PDB file of C-alpha atoms and ligand atoms in Angstrom:
ATOM      1  CA  MET A 940      91.770 -26.417 -55.373  1.00  0.00           C
ATOM      2  CA  MET A 941      90.619 -27.356 -58.844  1.00  0.00           C
ATOM      3  CA  LYS A 942      89.639 -24.442 -61.028  1.00  0.00           C
ATOM      4  CA  LYS A 943      86.213 -24.900 -62.540  1.00  0.00           C
ATOM      5  CA  ILE A 944      86.569 -25.475 -66.252  1.00  0.00           C
ATOM      6  CA  LYS A 945      84.145 -23.296 -68.156  1.00  0.00           C
ATOM      7  CA  ASP A 946      81.614 -24.928 -70.419  1.00  0.00           C
ATOM      8  CA  ILE A 947      81.644 -24.468 -74.149  1.00  0.00           C
ATOM      9  CA  VAL A 948      78.599 -22.411 -75.115  1.00  0.00           C
ATOM     10  CA  LEU A 949      79.115 -22.297 -78.858  1.00  0.00           C
ATOM     11  CA  ALA A 950      80.869 -24.981 -80.898  1.00  0.00           C
ATOM     12  CA  VAL A 951      81.281 -24.240 -84.594  1.00  0.00           C
ATOM     13  CA  GLU A 952      82.732 -27.153 -86.560  1.00  0.00           C
ATOM     14  CA  GLY A 953      83.603 -27.545 -90.228  1.00  0.00           C
ATOM     15  CA  LEU A 954      81.411 -24.583 -91.111  1.00  0.00           C
ATOM     16  CA  THR A 955      81.328 -23.934 -94.844  1.00  0.00           C
ATOM     17  CA  VAL A 956      79.261 -21.728 -97.096  1.00  0.00           C
ATOM     18  CA  SER A 957      79.637 -21.545-100.816  1.00  0.00           C
ATOM     19  CA  PHE A 958      78.318 -18.612-102.875  1.00  0.00           C
ATOM     20  CA  ASN A 959      78.246 -19.785-106.513  1.00  0.00           C
ATOM     21  CA  GLY A 960      81.243 -21.996-105.893  1.00  0.00           C
ATOM     22  CA  PHE A 961      83.190 -19.392-103.874  1.00  0.00           C
ATOM     23  CA  LYS A 962      83.738 -20.592-100.313  1.00  0.00           C
ATOM     24  CA  ALA A 963      83.384 -17.421 -98.209  1.00  0.00           C
ATOM     25  CA  VAL A 964      83.680 -19.635 -95.110  1.00  0.00           C
ATOM     26  CA  ASN A 965      85.654 -22.810 -95.586  1.00  0.00           C
ATOM     27  CA  ASP A 966      85.822 -25.604 -92.986  1.00  0.00           C
ATOM     28  CA  PHE A 967      85.852 -23.082 -90.133  1.00  0.00           C
ATOM     29  CA  SER A 968      85.826 -24.196 -86.490  1.00  0.00           C
ATOM     30  CA  MET A 969      85.671 -22.186 -83.266  1.00  0.00           C
ATOM     31  CA  TYR A 970      84.789 -22.864 -79.607  1.00  0.00           C
ATOM     32  CA  VAL A 971      83.405 -20.104 -77.392  1.00  0.00           C
ATOM     33  CA  ASP A 972      83.260 -20.606 -73.615  1.00  0.00           C
ATOM     34  CA  GLU A 973      80.753 -19.184 -71.176  1.00  0.00           C
ATOM     35  CA  GLU A 974      81.525 -15.652 -69.966  1.00  0.00           C
ATOM     36  CA  GLN A 975      84.239 -15.349 -72.588  1.00  0.00           C
ATOM     37  CA  ILE A 976      84.925 -12.380 -74.841  1.00  0.00           C
ATOM     38  CA  TYR A 977      85.924 -14.041 -78.099  1.00  0.00           C
ATOM     39  CA  VAL A 978      87.213 -11.826 -80.907  1.00  0.00           C
ATOM     40  CA  ILE A 979      87.479 -12.643 -84.608  1.00  0.00           C
ATOM     41  CA  ILE A 980      90.014 -10.521 -86.485  1.00  0.00           C
ATOM     42  CA  GLY A 981      91.321 -10.680 -90.033  1.00  0.00           C
ATOM     43  CA  PRO A 982      91.545  -8.768 -93.302  1.00  0.00           C
ATOM     44  CA  ASN A 983      88.503  -7.470 -95.192  1.00  0.00           C
ATOM     45  CA  GLY A 984      86.737 -10.235 -97.061  1.00  0.00           C
ATOM     46  CA  ALA A 985      88.107 -12.950 -94.755  1.00  0.00           C
ATOM     47  CA  GLY A 986      84.580 -14.195 -93.997  1.00  0.00           C
ATOM     48  CA  LYS A 987      84.102 -12.755 -90.494  1.00  0.00           C
ATOM     49  CA  THR A 988      80.676 -11.203 -91.038  1.00  0.00           C
ATOM     50  CA  THR A 989      79.544 -14.292 -92.929  1.00  0.00           C
ATOM     51  CA  VAL A 990      80.350 -16.429 -89.853  1.00  0.00           C
ATOM     52  CA  LEU A 991      77.969 -14.255 -87.804  1.00  0.00           C
ATOM     53  CA  ASP A 992      75.360 -14.472 -90.610  1.00  0.00           C
ATOM     54  CA  LEU A 993      75.604 -18.266 -90.425  1.00  0.00           C
ATOM     55  CA  ILE A 994      75.347 -18.401 -86.620  1.00  0.00           C
ATOM     56  CA  CYS A 995      72.285 -16.133 -86.488  1.00  0.00           C
ATOM     57  CA  GLY A 996      70.555 -17.968 -89.339  1.00  0.00           C
ATOM     58  CA  LYS A 997      70.631 -15.113 -91.850  1.00  0.00           C
ATOM     59  CA  THR A 998      72.632 -17.330 -94.221  1.00  0.00           C
ATOM     60  CA  ALA A 999      72.286 -21.108 -94.547  1.00  0.00           C
ATOM     61  CA  ALA A1000      75.446 -23.194 -94.256  1.00  0.00           C
ATOM     62  CA  THR A1001      76.558 -25.486 -97.057  1.00  0.00           C
ATOM     63  CA  ALA A1002      78.196 -27.830 -94.543  1.00  0.00           C
ATOM     64  CA  GLY A1003      79.228 -28.042 -90.910  1.00  0.00           C
ATOM     65  CA  SER A1004      77.572 -27.649 -87.544  1.00  0.00           C
ATOM     66  CA  ILE A1005      76.821 -24.809 -85.136  1.00  0.00           C
ATOM     67  CA  LYS A1006      76.036 -26.126 -81.666  1.00  0.00           C
ATOM     68  CA  PHE A1007      74.770 -23.618 -79.113  1.00  0.00           C
ATOM     69  CA  LYS A1008      74.417 -25.113 -75.617  1.00  0.00           C
ATOM     70  CA  GLY A1009      74.342 -28.490 -77.320  1.00  0.00           C
ATOM     71  CA  ARG A1010      71.545 -27.507 -79.696  1.00  0.00           C
ATOM     72  CA  GLU A1011      72.082 -27.491 -83.464  1.00  0.00           C
ATOM     73  CA  LEU A1012      71.358 -23.955 -84.697  1.00  0.00           C
ATOM     74  CA  SER A1013      71.709 -24.619 -88.404  1.00  0.00           C
ATOM     75  CA  ARG A1014      68.300 -26.327 -88.381  1.00  0.00           C
ATOM     76  CA  LEU A1015      66.549 -23.314 -86.780  1.00  0.00           C
ATOM     77  CA  ASN A1016      65.273 -20.126 -88.394  1.00  0.00           C
ATOM     78  CA  GLU A1017      66.378 -16.613 -87.351  1.00  0.00           C
ATOM     79  CA  ASN A1018      63.545 -16.091 -84.840  1.00  0.00           C
ATOM     80  CA  GLN A1019      64.109 -19.465 -83.220  1.00  0.00           C
ATOM     81  CA  ILE A1020      67.812 -18.658 -82.888  1.00  0.00           C
ATOM     82  CA  VAL A1021      67.009 -15.346 -81.172  1.00  0.00           C
ATOM     83  CA  ARG A1022      64.651 -17.172 -78.817  1.00  0.00           C
ATOM     84  CA  ALA A1023      67.357 -19.767 -78.105  1.00  0.00           C
ATOM     85  CA  GLY A1024      69.399 -16.870 -76.660  1.00  0.00           C
ATOM     86  CA  VAL A1025      71.580 -15.522 -79.466  1.00  0.00           C
ATOM     87  CA  GLY A1026      71.570 -11.749 -80.025  1.00  0.00           C
ATOM     88  CA  ARG A1027      73.356 -10.148 -82.955  1.00  0.00           C
ATOM     89  CA  LYS A1028      74.289  -6.550 -83.632  1.00  0.00           C
ATOM     90  CA  PHE A1029      74.967  -5.540 -87.212  1.00  0.00           C
ATOM     91  CA  GLN A1030      77.620  -3.040 -88.320  1.00  0.00           C
ATOM     92  CA  ASN A1031      75.151  -0.181 -88.779  1.00  0.00           C
ATOM     93  CA  PRO A1032      72.823   0.392 -85.850  1.00  0.00           C
ATOM     94  CA  SER A1033      69.225  -0.546 -86.568  1.00  0.00           C
ATOM     95  CA  ILE A1034      67.352   1.601 -84.098  1.00  0.00           C
ATOM     96  CA  TYR A1035      64.100   3.545 -84.477  1.00  0.00           C
ATOM     97  CA  GLU A1036      65.440   7.068 -85.080  1.00  0.00           C
ATOM     98  CA  ASN A1037      62.081   8.779 -84.504  1.00  0.00           C
ATOM     99  CA  LEU A1038      61.462   7.105 -81.128  1.00  0.00           C
ATOM    100  CA  THR A1039      63.059   7.918 -77.777  1.00  0.00           C
ATOM    101  CA  VAL A1040      65.726   5.808 -76.076  1.00  0.00           C
ATOM    102  CA  PHE A1041      63.030   4.608 -73.656  1.00  0.00           C
ATOM    103  CA  GLU A1042      60.714   3.568 -76.500  1.00  0.00           C
ATOM    104  CA  ASN A1043      63.497   1.810 -78.397  1.00  0.00           C
ATOM    105  CA  LEU A1044      64.316  -0.265 -75.321  1.00  0.00           C
ATOM    106  CA  GLU A1045      60.629  -0.864 -74.623  1.00  0.00           C
ATOM    107  CA  LEU A1046      60.040  -2.239 -78.126  1.00  0.00           C
ATOM    108  CA  SER A1047      62.932  -4.680 -77.639  1.00  0.00           C
ATOM    109  CA  TYR A1048      61.663  -6.009 -74.331  1.00  0.00           C
ATOM    110  CA  PRO A1049      60.711  -9.653 -74.948  1.00  0.00           C
ATOM    111  CA  GLN A1050      57.194  -9.365 -73.551  1.00  0.00           C
ATOM    112  CA  ALA A1051      56.369  -6.565 -75.985  1.00  0.00           C
ATOM    113  CA  ARG A1052      54.656  -8.667 -78.635  1.00  0.00           C
ATOM    114  CA  THR A1053      53.905  -6.038 -81.242  1.00  0.00           C
ATOM    115  CA  ALA A1054      55.000  -2.455 -81.722  1.00  0.00           C
ATOM    116  CA  LEU A1055      51.510  -1.109 -81.143  1.00  0.00           C
ATOM    117  CA  GLY A1056      50.944  -3.384 -78.171  1.00  0.00           C
ATOM    118  CA  ALA A1057      54.179  -2.181 -76.612  1.00  0.00           C
ATOM    119  CA  LEU A1058      53.388   1.487 -77.062  1.00  0.00           C
ATOM    120  CA  PHE A1059      49.825   1.415 -75.799  1.00  0.00           C
ATOM    121  CA  SER A1060      49.972  -1.209 -73.071  1.00  0.00           C
ATOM    122  CA  ARG A1061      50.309  -0.085 -69.434  1.00  0.00           C
ATOM    123  CA  ARG A1062      53.970   0.159 -68.587  1.00  0.00           C
ATOM    124  CA  ASP A1063      54.441  -2.134 -65.654  1.00  0.00           C
ATOM    125  CA  ASP A1064      57.115  -1.799 -62.977  1.00  0.00           C
ATOM    126  CA  LYS A1065      59.138  -4.753 -64.231  1.00  0.00           C
ATOM    127  CA  LEU A1066      59.424  -3.239 -67.685  1.00  0.00           C
ATOM    128  CA  ILE A1067      60.382   0.193 -66.344  1.00  0.00           C
ATOM    129  CA  GLN A1068      62.988  -1.405 -64.067  1.00  0.00           C
ATOM    130  CA  ALA A1069      64.468  -3.407 -66.972  1.00  0.00           C
ATOM    131  CA  ILE A1070      64.647  -0.283 -69.154  1.00  0.00           C
ATOM    132  CA  SER A1071      66.236   1.738 -66.368  1.00  0.00           C
ATOM    133  CA  ASP A1072      68.819  -0.979 -65.573  1.00  0.00           C
ATOM    134  CA  THR A1073      69.679  -1.409 -69.245  1.00  0.00           C
ATOM    135  CA  ALA A1074      69.961   2.335 -69.858  1.00  0.00           C
ATOM    136  CA  LYS A1075      72.416   2.601 -66.958  1.00  0.00           C
ATOM    137  CA  GLN A1076      74.542  -0.212 -68.383  1.00  0.00           C
ATOM    138  CA  ILE A1077      74.786   1.496 -71.794  1.00  0.00           C
ATOM    139  CA  PHE A1078      75.552   4.974 -70.344  1.00  0.00           C
ATOM    140  CA  LEU A1079      72.192   6.361 -71.498  1.00  0.00           C
ATOM    141  CA  ASP A1080      70.277   6.703 -68.230  1.00  0.00           C
ATOM    142  CA  GLY A1081      70.260  10.465 -68.669  1.00  0.00           C
ATOM    143  CA  PHE A1082      68.911  10.148 -72.209  1.00  0.00           C
ATOM    144  CA  LEU A1083      65.725   8.082 -71.829  1.00  0.00           C
ATOM    145  CA  ASP A1084      63.476  10.839 -73.189  1.00  0.00           C
ATOM    146  CA  VAL A1085      65.825  11.810 -76.020  1.00  0.00           C
ATOM    147  CA  GLN A1086      64.779  10.918 -79.549  1.00  0.00           C
ATOM    148  CA  ALA A1087      67.287   8.425 -80.938  1.00  0.00           C
ATOM    149  CA  ASP A1088      68.301  10.500 -83.960  1.00  0.00           C
ATOM    150  CA  TYR A1089      69.744  13.148 -81.602  1.00  0.00           C
ATOM    151  CA  LEU A1090      72.226  10.645 -80.133  1.00  0.00           C
ATOM    152  CA  SER A1091      75.875  10.573 -81.190  1.00  0.00           C
ATOM    153  CA  HIS A1092      77.038   7.723 -83.410  1.00  0.00           C
ATOM    154  CA  GLY A1093      78.569   5.988 -80.377  1.00  0.00           C
ATOM    155  CA  GLN A1094      75.430   6.400 -78.294  1.00  0.00           C
ATOM    156  CA  LYS A1095      73.379   4.870 -81.114  1.00  0.00           C
ATOM    157  CA  GLN A1096      75.711   1.865 -81.077  1.00  0.00           C
ATOM    158  CA  TRP A1097      75.227   1.563 -77.304  1.00  0.00           C
ATOM    159  CA  LEU A1098      71.460   1.846 -77.677  1.00  0.00           C
ATOM    160  CA  GLU A1099      71.451  -1.058 -80.080  1.00  0.00           C
ATOM    161  CA  ILE A1100      73.577  -3.086 -77.659  1.00  0.00           C
ATOM    162  CA  GLY A1101      70.994  -2.193 -74.992  1.00  0.00           C
ATOM    163  CA  MET A1102      68.154  -3.352 -77.245  1.00  0.00           C
ATOM    164  CA  LEU A1103      69.874  -6.742 -77.387  1.00  0.00           C
ATOM    165  CA  LEU A1104      70.831  -6.795 -73.686  1.00  0.00           C
ATOM    166  CA  ILE A1105      67.255  -6.237 -72.537  1.00  0.00           C
ATOM    167  CA  GLN A1106      66.443  -9.585 -74.172  1.00  0.00           C
ATOM    168  CA  ASN A1107      69.099 -11.174 -71.935  1.00  0.00           C
ATOM    169  CA  PRO A1108      70.855 -13.325 -74.586  1.00  0.00           C
ATOM    170  CA  SER A1109      73.420 -15.913 -73.458  1.00  0.00           C
ATOM    171  CA  LEU A1110      75.481 -15.155 -76.544  1.00  0.00           C
ATOM    172  CA  LEU A1111      75.835 -11.609 -77.846  1.00  0.00           C
ATOM    173  CA  MET A1112      77.486 -11.091 -81.249  1.00  0.00           C
ATOM    174  CA  LEU A1113      78.782  -7.677 -82.301  1.00  0.00           C
ATOM    175  CA  ASP A1114      80.152  -6.740 -85.732  1.00  0.00           C
ATOM    176  CA  GLU A1115      82.729  -3.919 -85.487  1.00  0.00           C
ATOM    177  CA  PRO A1116      81.087  -2.222 -82.492  1.00  0.00           C
ATOM    178  CA  VAL A1117      83.639   0.607 -82.101  1.00  0.00           C
ATOM    179  CA  ALA A1118      83.963   1.614 -85.769  1.00  0.00           C
ATOM    180  CA  GLY A1119      83.492   5.387 -85.952  1.00  0.00           C
ATOM    181  CA  MET A1120      83.654   5.858 -82.173  1.00  0.00           C
ATOM    182  CA  SER A1121      85.792   8.408 -80.362  1.00  0.00           C
ATOM    183  CA  VAL A1122      88.681   7.236 -78.156  1.00  0.00           C
ATOM    184  CA  ALA A1123      86.601   7.881 -75.029  1.00  0.00           C
ATOM    185  CA  GLU A1124      83.623   5.974 -76.449  1.00  0.00           C
ATOM    186  CA  ARG A1125      85.891   3.028 -77.329  1.00  0.00           C
ATOM    187  CA  GLN A1126      87.145   2.945 -73.756  1.00  0.00           C
ATOM    188  CA  GLN A1127      83.588   2.982 -72.413  1.00  0.00           C
ATOM    189  CA  THR A1128      82.533   0.271 -74.864  1.00  0.00           C
ATOM    190  CA  ALA A1129      85.400  -1.939 -73.673  1.00  0.00           C
ATOM    191  CA  GLU A1130      84.180  -1.493 -70.080  1.00  0.00           C
ATOM    192  CA  LEU A1131      80.623  -2.219 -71.190  1.00  0.00           C
ATOM    193  CA  LEU A1132      81.563  -5.463 -72.958  1.00  0.00           C
ATOM    194  CA  LYS A1133      83.650  -6.674 -70.002  1.00  0.00           C
ATOM    195  CA  ARG A1134      80.759  -5.980 -67.675  1.00  0.00           C
ATOM    196  CA  ILE A1135      78.144  -7.721 -69.842  1.00  0.00           C
ATOM    197  CA  ALA A1136      80.413 -10.750 -70.339  1.00  0.00           C
ATOM    198  CA  LYS A1137      79.854 -11.544 -66.660  1.00  0.00           C
ATOM    199  CA  GLY A1138      76.928 -13.875 -67.198  1.00  0.00           C
ATOM    200  CA  ARG A1139      77.083 -14.334 -70.972  1.00  0.00           C
ATOM    201  CA  SER A1140      79.453 -14.966 -73.856  1.00  0.00           C
ATOM    202  CA  VAL A1141      80.351 -12.151 -76.228  1.00  0.00           C
ATOM    203  CA  LEU A1142      81.558 -12.740 -79.785  1.00  0.00           C
ATOM    204  CA  VAL A1143      83.091  -9.659 -81.395  1.00  0.00           C
ATOM    205  CA  ILE A1144      84.483  -8.837 -84.834  1.00  0.00           C
ATOM    206  CA  GLU A1145      86.866  -5.900 -84.643  1.00  0.00           C
ATOM    207  CA  HIS A1146      89.746  -4.225 -86.461  1.00  0.00           C
ATOM    208  CA  ASP A1147      90.917  -1.828 -83.754  1.00  0.00           C
ATOM    209  CA  MET A1148      93.852  -3.783 -82.307  1.00  0.00           C
ATOM    210  CA  GLN A1149      94.136  -1.642 -79.193  1.00  0.00           C
ATOM    211  CA  PHE A1150      90.489  -2.373 -78.451  1.00  0.00           C
ATOM    212  CA  VAL A1151      90.983  -6.073 -79.213  1.00  0.00           C
ATOM    213  CA  GLU A1152      93.965  -6.266 -76.851  1.00  0.00           C
ATOM    214  CA  ASN A1153      91.894  -4.561 -74.188  1.00  0.00           C
ATOM    215  CA  ILE A1154      88.885  -6.885 -74.321  1.00  0.00           C
ATOM    216  CA  ALA A1155      89.811 -10.249 -75.872  1.00  0.00           C
ATOM    217  CA  ASP A1156      89.985 -13.420 -73.790  1.00  0.00           C
ATOM    218  CA  HIS A1157      90.534 -15.457 -76.933  1.00  0.00           C
ATOM    219  CA  VAL A1158      91.123 -14.663 -80.598  1.00  0.00           C
ATOM    220  CA  THR A1159      90.664 -16.344 -83.965  1.00  0.00           C
ATOM    221  CA  VAL A1160      92.374 -14.827 -86.980  1.00  0.00           C
ATOM    222  CA  MET A1161      90.398 -15.522 -90.153  1.00  0.00           C
ATOM    223  CA  HIS A1162      91.875 -15.508 -93.623  1.00  0.00           C
ATOM    224  CA  GLN A1163      90.172 -16.595 -96.851  1.00  0.00           C
ATOM    225  CA  GLY A1164      87.305 -18.240 -94.982  1.00  0.00           C
ATOM    226  CA  GLN A1165      89.567 -20.259 -92.736  1.00  0.00           C
ATOM    227  CA  SER A1166      90.947 -20.111 -89.238  1.00  0.00           C
ATOM    228  CA  LEU A1167      94.584 -19.054 -89.609  1.00  0.00           C
ATOM    229  CA  SER A1168      95.600 -18.726 -85.966  1.00  0.00           C
ATOM    230  CA  VAL A1169      93.858 -19.252 -82.624  1.00  0.00           C
ATOM    231  CA  GLY A1170      94.768 -18.371 -79.048  1.00  0.00           C
ATOM    232  CA  SER A1171      95.461 -15.400 -76.811  1.00  0.00           C
ATOM    233  CA  ILE A1172      96.015 -12.040 -78.501  1.00  0.00           C
ATOM    234  CA  GLN A1173      99.630 -12.141 -77.296  1.00  0.00           C
ATOM    235  CA  LYS A1174     100.085 -15.479 -79.046  1.00  0.00           C
ATOM    236  CA  VAL A1175      98.417 -14.674 -82.382  1.00  0.00           C
ATOM    237  CA  LYS A1176     100.153 -11.278 -82.589  1.00  0.00           C
ATOM    238  CA  LEU A1177     103.494 -13.068 -82.794  1.00  0.00           C
ATOM    239  CA  ASP A1178     102.353 -15.637 -85.381  1.00  0.00           C
ATOM    240  CA  PRO A1179     104.326 -14.882 -88.570  1.00  0.00           C
ATOM    241  CA  ARG A1180     101.376 -15.901 -90.764  1.00  0.00           C
ATOM    242  CA  VAL A1181      99.148 -13.383 -88.965  1.00  0.00           C
ATOM    243  CA  ILE A1182     101.750 -10.644 -89.367  1.00  0.00           C
ATOM    244  CA  ASP A1183     102.046 -11.583 -93.028  1.00  0.00           C
ATOM    245  CA  VAL A1184      98.334 -11.481 -93.973  1.00  0.00           C
ATOM    246  CA  TYR A1185      96.974  -8.950 -91.483  1.00  0.00           C
ATOM    247  CA  LEU A1186      98.982  -7.141 -88.852  1.00  0.00           C
ATOM    248  CA  GLY A1187     101.898  -6.256 -91.125  1.00  0.00           C
ATOM    249  CA  HIS A1188      99.648  -4.050 -93.291  1.00  0.00           C
TER     250      HIS A1188
HETATM  251  P1  ADP B 850      84.601  -9.795 -93.694  1.00  0.00           P
HETATM  252  O1  ADP B 850      83.462  -9.530 -92.776  1.00  0.00           O
HETATM  253  O2  ADP B 850      85.674 -10.629 -93.096  1.00  0.00           O
HETATM  254  O3  ADP B 850      85.179  -8.536 -94.270  1.00  0.00           O
HETATM  255  P2  ADP B 850      82.579 -11.059 -95.337  1.00  0.00           P
HETATM  256  O4  ADP B 850      82.128 -12.189 -94.504  1.00  0.00           O
HETATM  257  O5  ADP B 850      81.696  -9.873 -95.401  1.00  0.00           O
HETATM  258  O6  ADP B 850      84.067 -10.641 -94.948  1.00  0.00           O
HETATM  259  O7  ADP B 850      82.779 -11.561 -96.839  1.00  0.00           O
HETATM  260  C1  ADP B 850      83.590 -12.675 -97.169  1.00  0.00           C
HETATM  261  C2  ADP B 850      83.522 -12.891 -98.661  1.00  0.00           C
HETATM  262  O8  ADP B 850      82.268 -13.445 -99.004  1.00  0.00           O
HETATM  263  C3  ADP B 850      83.678 -11.624 -99.479  1.00  0.00           C
HETATM  264  O9  ADP B 850      84.447 -11.934-100.609  1.00  0.00           O
HETATM  265  C4  ADP B 850      82.246 -11.278 -99.842  1.00  0.00           C
HETATM  266  O10 ADP B 850      82.211 -10.569-101.031  1.00  0.00           O
HETATM  267  C5  ADP B 850      81.621 -12.652 -99.980  1.00  0.00           C
HETATM  268  N1  ADP B 850      80.168 -12.679 -99.673  1.00  0.00           N
HETATM  269  C6  ADP B 850      79.625 -12.394 -98.459  1.00  0.00           C
HETATM  270  N2  ADP B 850      78.285 -12.538 -98.502  1.00  0.00           N
HETATM  271  C7  ADP B 850      77.976 -12.917 -99.775  1.00  0.00           C
HETATM  272  C8  ADP B 850      76.752 -13.260-100.453  1.00  0.00           C
HETATM  273  N3  ADP B 850      75.569 -13.216 -99.823  1.00  0.00           N
HETATM  274  N4  ADP B 850      76.851 -13.608-101.759  1.00  0.00           N
HETATM  275  C9  ADP B 850      78.040 -13.653-102.391  1.00  0.00           C
HETATM  276  N5  ADP B 850      79.221 -13.375-101.810  1.00  0.00           N
HETATM  277  C10 ADP B 850      79.205 -13.012-100.525  1.00  0.00           C
HETATM  278 MG1   MG B 851      82.617  -7.708 -92.091  1.00  0.00          MG
END
């Protein structure tokens, strides 16, 4: 029997951005498949976060293309990119600390048009079901009534992942999701990402090599804005150039 070949969801080609002549990302290409956990690793300053900034429309590219399900993202603004199905989590969680877990998830639900509208509208069954399902996924079903600032650092990270998940993106991008997490929380986050990658692609930047080995289907090593090595983690780990610029340190 022929194995079904997975479709490419995100094709980044020749991506370049120049900040006052300095090319933070320089002719960078990458292909992410559906249901794939794709990890970008590399030394500080390599351009990893800037690649996510370019994909989500926070930064405009100088050259190159970003095709998401065949659609060119570099011509869309940030809101249009979110609506096209791309969710992005930043390094520091941006949650509403003075609201409960339930309210944070409620505000992120796509039908909630405005903050006030979301808080004062009747909470319908579909919304409550979506919040309950999402909370279970992110290990916070026992915390729905807890104000977000009482959560641990790891739980805050999960809440923000939940706030993206409830919007059901087809591509979820996460910048250093396990930084500052305990060993147990890292393990749970790995499980979480593997579970949510069934049905969507996940693009992760991470330094924790044990975590990367646990989750990665495919890896790109970035160095000085460029793609230095691409393939399975087993393959790139043995690449002498990768050992030289990153893993050897
Ligand atoms: P990484 O995430 O791999 O650590 P970054 O993408 O944050 O690296 O940064 C890559 C390089 O681009 C760094 O040298 C950084 O200082 C520079 N850089 C990133 N964003 C900007 C910006 N908006 N203006 C000028 N330089 C920037
Ligand atoms: Mg970074």
